[in-house]
Tab-separated table of C-alpha atoms in Angstrom:
chain	number	residue	atom	x	y	z
A	253	GLN	CA	-16.925	-4.097	0.947
A	254	LYS	CA	-13.638	-2.601	-0.095
A	255	GLU	CA	-13.668	1.029	-1.143
A	256	VAL	CA	-11.262	0.338	-4.002
A	257	GLU	CA	-11.958	-2.532	-6.378
A	258	GLN	CA	-9.579	-4.095	-8.944
A	259	ASN	CA	-9.745	-7.295	-11.136
A	260	SER	CA	-7.293	-9.675	-9.482
A	261	GLY	CA	-6.099	-11.179	-12.847
A	262	PRO	CA	-3.863	-12.559	-13.894
A	263	LEU	CA	-3.753	-10.427	-16.945
A	264	SER	CA	-1.814	-11.997	-19.720
A	265	VAL	CA	-0.410	-9.629	-22.147
A	266	PRO	CA	1.960	-10.331	-25.111
A	267	GLU	CA	5.225	-8.571	-25.231
A	268	GLY	CA	4.859	-5.261	-27.000
A	269	ALA	CA	1.011	-5.071	-26.602
A	270	ILE	CA	-0.859	-2.592	-24.255
A	271	ALA	CA	-1.939	-3.711	-20.801
A	272	SER	CA	-5.157	-2.058	-19.517
A	273	LEU	CA	-5.814	-2.169	-15.885
A	274	ASN	CA	-9.001	-0.860	-14.320
A	275	CYS	CA	-9.893	0.307	-10.860
A	276	THR	CA	-13.141	1.622	-9.302
A	277	TYR	CA	-13.710	3.471	-6.069
A	278	SER	CA	-16.767	4.228	-3.985
A	279	ASP	CA	-15.632	7.396	-1.925
A	280	ARG	CA	-16.755	10.439	-4.099
A	281	GLY	CA	-14.599	12.612	-1.915
A	282	SER	CA	-11.453	11.124	-3.092
A	283	GLN	CA	-9.497	13.595	-5.153
A	284	SER	CA	-6.174	11.761	-5.719
A	285	PHE	CA	-5.296	8.361	-7.085
A	286	PHE	CA	-2.254	6.333	-7.173
A	287	TRP	CA	-0.775	3.303	-8.963
A	288	TYR	CA	1.807	1.229	-7.174
A	289	ARG	CA	3.773	-1.534	-8.714
A	290	GLN	CA	4.954	-4.449	-6.614
A	291	TYR	CA	7.271	-7.167	-7.864
A	292	SER	CA	7.023	-10.665	-6.323
A	293	GLY	CA	8.554	-10.566	-2.904
A	294	LYS	CA	9.196	-6.928	-3.003
A	295	SER	CA	7.568	-3.764	-1.509
A	296	PRO	CA	5.311	-1.543	-3.469
A	297	GLU	CA	6.549	1.423	-5.296
A	298	LEU	CA	4.674	4.384	-6.713
A	299	ILE	CA	4.597	4.679	-10.460
A	300	MET	CA	1.828	7.117	-11.171
A	301	SER	CA	-0.395	9.504	-9.366
A	302	ILE	CA	-3.322	11.427	-10.913
A	303	TYR	CA	-5.485	14.256	-9.573
A	304	SER	CA	-7.474	15.628	-12.380
A	305	ASN	CA	-9.953	14.110	-14.822
A	306	GLY	CA	-8.365	12.966	-18.068
A	307	ASP	CA	-5.132	11.346	-18.964
A	308	LYS	CA	-1.710	11.639	-17.455
A	309	GLU	CA	1.257	10.239	-19.369
A	310	ASP	CA	4.707	9.216	-18.026
A	311	GLY	CA	6.822	7.307	-20.392
A	312	ARG	CA	5.078	4.065	-21.394
A	313	PHE	CA	2.531	4.640	-18.628
A	314	THR	CA	-0.815	6.445	-18.925
A	315	ALA	CA	-3.235	7.001	-16.091
A	316	GLN	CA	-6.816	7.898	-16.782
A	317	LEU	CA	-9.242	9.312	-14.332
A	318	ASN	CA	-13.026	9.647	-14.655
A	319	LYS	CA	-14.475	11.079	-11.445
A	320	ALA	CA	-18.084	11.172	-12.708
A	321	SER	CA	-17.856	7.289	-13.330
A	322	GLN	CA	-15.557	6.767	-10.305
A	323	TYR	CA	-12.978	4.731	-12.142
A	324	VAL	CA	-9.301	5.165	-12.711
A	325	SER	CA	-7.246	2.999	-15.141
A	326	LEU	CA	-3.588	2.395	-16.005
A	327	LEU	CA	-2.270	1.782	-19.559
A	328	ILE	CA	1.087	0.151	-20.101
A	329	ARG	CA	2.218	0.620	-23.709
A	330	ASP	CA	4.844	-1.607	-25.380
A	331	SER	CA	4.563	-4.017	-22.424
A	332	GLN	CA	7.876	-5.617	-21.407
A	333	PRO	CA	8.606	-8.830	-19.438
A	334	SER	CA	10.000	-6.398	-16.781
A	335	ASP	CA	6.448	-5.087	-16.394
A	336	SER	CA	5.314	-8.344	-15.071
A	337	ALA	CA	4.147	-7.449	-11.468
A	338	THR	CA	1.178	-6.791	-9.495
A	339	TYR	CA	-0.355	-3.288	-9.816
A	340	LEU	CA	-2.101	-1.845	-6.806
A	341	CYS	CA	-4.683	0.994	-7.174
A	342	ALA	CA	-4.920	3.346	-4.119
A	343	ALA	CA	-7.002	6.288	-3.083
A	344	PRO	CA	-7.203	8.188	0.239
A	345	LEU	CA	-10.627	7.873	2.203
A	346	MET	CA	-12.334	11.089	2.856
A	347	THR	CA	-14.870	9.814	5.414
A	348	THR	CA	-14.890	11.343	8.880
A	349	ASP	CA	-13.420	8.250	10.573
A	350	SER	CA	-10.752	7.670	7.934
A	351	TRP	CA	-9.770	11.029	6.689
A	352	GLY	CA	-6.649	10.801	4.393
A	353	LYS	CA	-5.862	7.158	5.125
A	354	LEU	CA	-4.759	5.536	1.734
A	355	GLN	CA	-6.829	2.434	0.884
A	356	PHE	CA	-5.542	-0.107	-1.645
A	357	GLY	CA	-7.287	-2.386	-4.036
A	358	ALA	CA	-6.379	-6.019	-3.930
A	359	GLY	CA	-4.098	-5.643	-6.928
A	360	THR	CA	-4.097	-6.939	-10.694
A	361	GLN	CA	-1.289	-9.374	-11.485
A	362	VAL	CA	0.142	-8.576	-14.999
A	363	VAL	CA	2.075	-11.286	-16.789
A	364	VAL	CA	3.914	-10.165	-19.954
A	365	THR	CA	4.584	-13.123	-22.235
A	366	PRO	CA	7.466	-13.183	-24.723
B	71	ASN	CA	19.924	6.817	2.099
B	72	ALA	CA	18.225	4.065	4.076
B	73	GLY	CA	14.639	5.271	3.678
B	74	VAL	CA	12.405	2.944	5.593
B	75	THR	CA	14.045	0.136	7.631
B	76	GLN	CA	11.980	-2.648	9.198
B	77	THR	CA	13.256	-5.594	11.179
B	78	PRO	CA	13.181	-8.561	11.254
B	79	LYS	CA	12.757	-9.723	7.617
B	80	PHE	CA	11.483	-13.160	8.631
B	81	GLN	CA	9.919	-14.445	11.863
B	82	VAL	CA	8.344	-17.759	12.815
B	83	LEU	CA	6.266	-17.655	16.112
B	84	LYS	CA	4.130	-20.224	17.911
B	85	THR	CA	0.598	-19.486	18.749
B	86	GLY	CA	0.504	-17.312	21.784
B	87	GLN	CA	4.035	-15.924	21.592
B	88	SER	CA	4.626	-12.208	21.402
B	89	MET	CA	6.883	-10.065	19.345
B	90	THR	CA	7.509	-6.555	18.219
B	91	LEU	CA	8.128	-5.407	14.537
B	92	GLN	CA	10.467	-2.404	14.359
B	93	CYS	CA	10.236	0.304	11.896
B	94	ALA	CA	12.530	3.391	11.404
B	95	GLN	CA	12.623	6.241	8.748
B	96	ASP	CA	15.212	8.780	8.021
B	97	MET	CA	13.236	11.116	5.730
B	98	ASN	CA	11.808	13.297	8.447
B	99	HIS	CA	8.302	12.217	7.641
B	100	ASN	CA	5.375	12.913	9.869
B	101	SER	CA	3.122	9.959	8.986
B	102	MET	CA	3.939	6.396	9.512
B	103	TYR	CA	1.814	3.312	8.743
B	104	TRP	CA	1.735	-0.450	9.306
B	105	TYR	CA	0.008	-2.600	6.652
B	106	ARG	CA	-0.465	-6.299	6.266
B	107	GLN	CA	-0.687	-8.037	2.979
B	108	ASP	CA	-2.462	-11.372	2.379
B	109	PRO	CA	-2.989	-13.148	-0.932
B	110	GLY	CA	-5.986	-11.641	-2.850
B	111	MET	CA	-6.456	-9.030	-0.124
B	112	GLY	CA	-4.121	-6.315	-1.165
B	113	LEU	CA	-2.622	-4.008	1.496
B	114	ARG	CA	-4.771	-3.427	4.581
B	115	LEU	CA	-4.085	-0.663	7.028
B	116	ILE	CA	-3.455	-1.980	10.657
B	117	TYR	CA	-2.458	1.232	12.382
B	118	TYR	CA	-1.498	4.696	11.333
B	119	SER	CA	0.397	7.557	13.085
B	120	ALA	CA	-0.109	11.124	11.742
B	121	SER	CA	2.648	12.489	13.899
B	122	GLU	CA	4.763	11.754	16.939
B	123	GLY	CA	2.569	10.985	19.906
B	124	THR	CA	-0.560	10.153	17.992
B	125	THR	CA	-1.855	6.777	16.705
B	126	ASP	CA	-5.128	5.724	15.049
B	127	LYS	CA	-6.658	2.372	14.124
B	128	GLY	CA	-6.826	1.302	10.600
B	129	GLU	CA	-8.979	-1.322	8.850
B	130	VAL	CA	-7.662	-4.382	10.857
B	131	PRO	CA	-6.298	-3.349	14.204
B	132	ASN	CA	-7.539	-6.277	16.443
B	133	GLY	CA	-4.684	-8.196	17.959
B	134	TYR	CA	-2.141	-5.485	17.449
B	135	ASN	CA	-0.673	-2.603	19.423
B	136	VAL	CA	1.523	0.204	18.106
B	137	SER	CA	3.945	2.749	19.651
B	138	ARG	CA	5.270	5.943	17.984
B	139	LEU	CA	8.315	6.116	19.917
B	140	ASN	CA	9.562	9.390	18.225
B	141	LYS	CA	9.394	10.892	14.835
B	142	ARG	CA	11.606	8.314	13.388
B	143	GLU	CA	10.283	5.023	14.889
B	144	PHE	CA	6.983	3.291	14.838
B	145	SER	CA	6.671	-0.305	16.242
B	146	LEU	CA	3.952	-2.850	15.866
B	147	ARG	CA	3.505	-5.458	18.571
B	148	LEU	CA	1.649	-8.765	18.635
B	149	GLU	CA	0.799	-9.514	22.217
B	150	SER	CA	-0.472	-13.052	21.594
B	151	ALA	CA	0.197	-14.252	18.096
B	152	ALA	CA	-2.528	-16.250	16.260
B	153	PRO	CA	-2.257	-18.256	12.967
B	154	SER	CA	-4.639	-15.640	11.358
B	155	GLN	CA	-1.772	-13.006	11.790
B	156	THR	CA	0.437	-15.021	9.435
B	157	SER	CA	1.029	-12.483	6.730
B	158	VAL	CA	3.547	-10.016	5.169
B	159	TYR	CA	3.826	-6.925	7.150
B	160	PHE	CA	4.934	-3.505	5.622
B	161	CYS	CA	5.827	-0.396	7.347
B	162	ALA	CA	5.528	2.873	5.390
B	163	SER	CA	5.972	6.483	5.787
B	164	SER	CA	4.794	9.674	3.998
B	165	GLY	CA	4.699	13.497	4.275
B	166	ARG	CA	1.947	15.320	5.940
B	167	ARG	CA	-0.278	15.986	2.883
B	168	VAL	CA	-3.276	13.692	2.242
B	169	GLY	CA	-2.498	10.890	-0.065
B	170	GLU	CA	1.226	11.899	-0.482
B	171	LYS	CA	3.505	9.214	-1.811
B	172	LEU	CA	4.213	6.248	0.559
B	173	PHE	CA	7.707	4.910	1.073
B	174	PHE	CA	7.681	1.289	2.045
B	175	GLY	CA	10.000	-0.871	4.107
B	176	SER	CA	11.197	-4.176	2.700
B	177	GLY	CA	8.550	-6.210	4.590
B	178	THR	CA	8.415	-8.804	7.261
B	179	GLN	CA	7.287	-12.397	6.458
B	180	LEU	CA	5.531	-13.622	9.755
B	181	SER	CA	4.356	-17.202	10.149
B	182	VAL	CA	2.403	-18.194	13.264
B	183	LEU	CA	2.196	-21.898	13.738
């Protein structure tokens, strides 16, 4: 069982709409969470990090963290065709054997349709 | 700035052949990683090196070996390739703090026939 779970999608979003991506994690010790974006055939790149409960906004992206419920989400406002990519949720494991190692979810594919 | 450079970009092997994937970073990072990515599986950690001279197994280490040659370089070796090792391999590096941003190489598409 993966420690970080995401819906694989694809998530189809009309251009200009809000894309909502969800991620759940099982390691209660995790304190930091990351969203990476990966275009087809390319390597992942970090777009958001969040460490505290609540919302964090960066341009059209908002990350939301709820540690009590163990989920983290990413909202993409005013979605553009250039947002079409796979979004990977990641969290460092805090178990004795895996301290600090970043674990990724399977990724959610987002397709923005004109 | 080169960032993380990994070679080769593409490789086709026959079952049983060996090869080494090379990775180098020029950001003075302490930590380096090897991940593999398969459809529907996300990124899975193969091996990890927290600093020069240390390596640690990740989630899927079987069939692989690594060498942290110096602070810059971290290589991944397949001693006897198997079709199950067909995948896209990514090298990454980061600073010392837990969960610090990963910088990825451009990836290696490996096919084992």
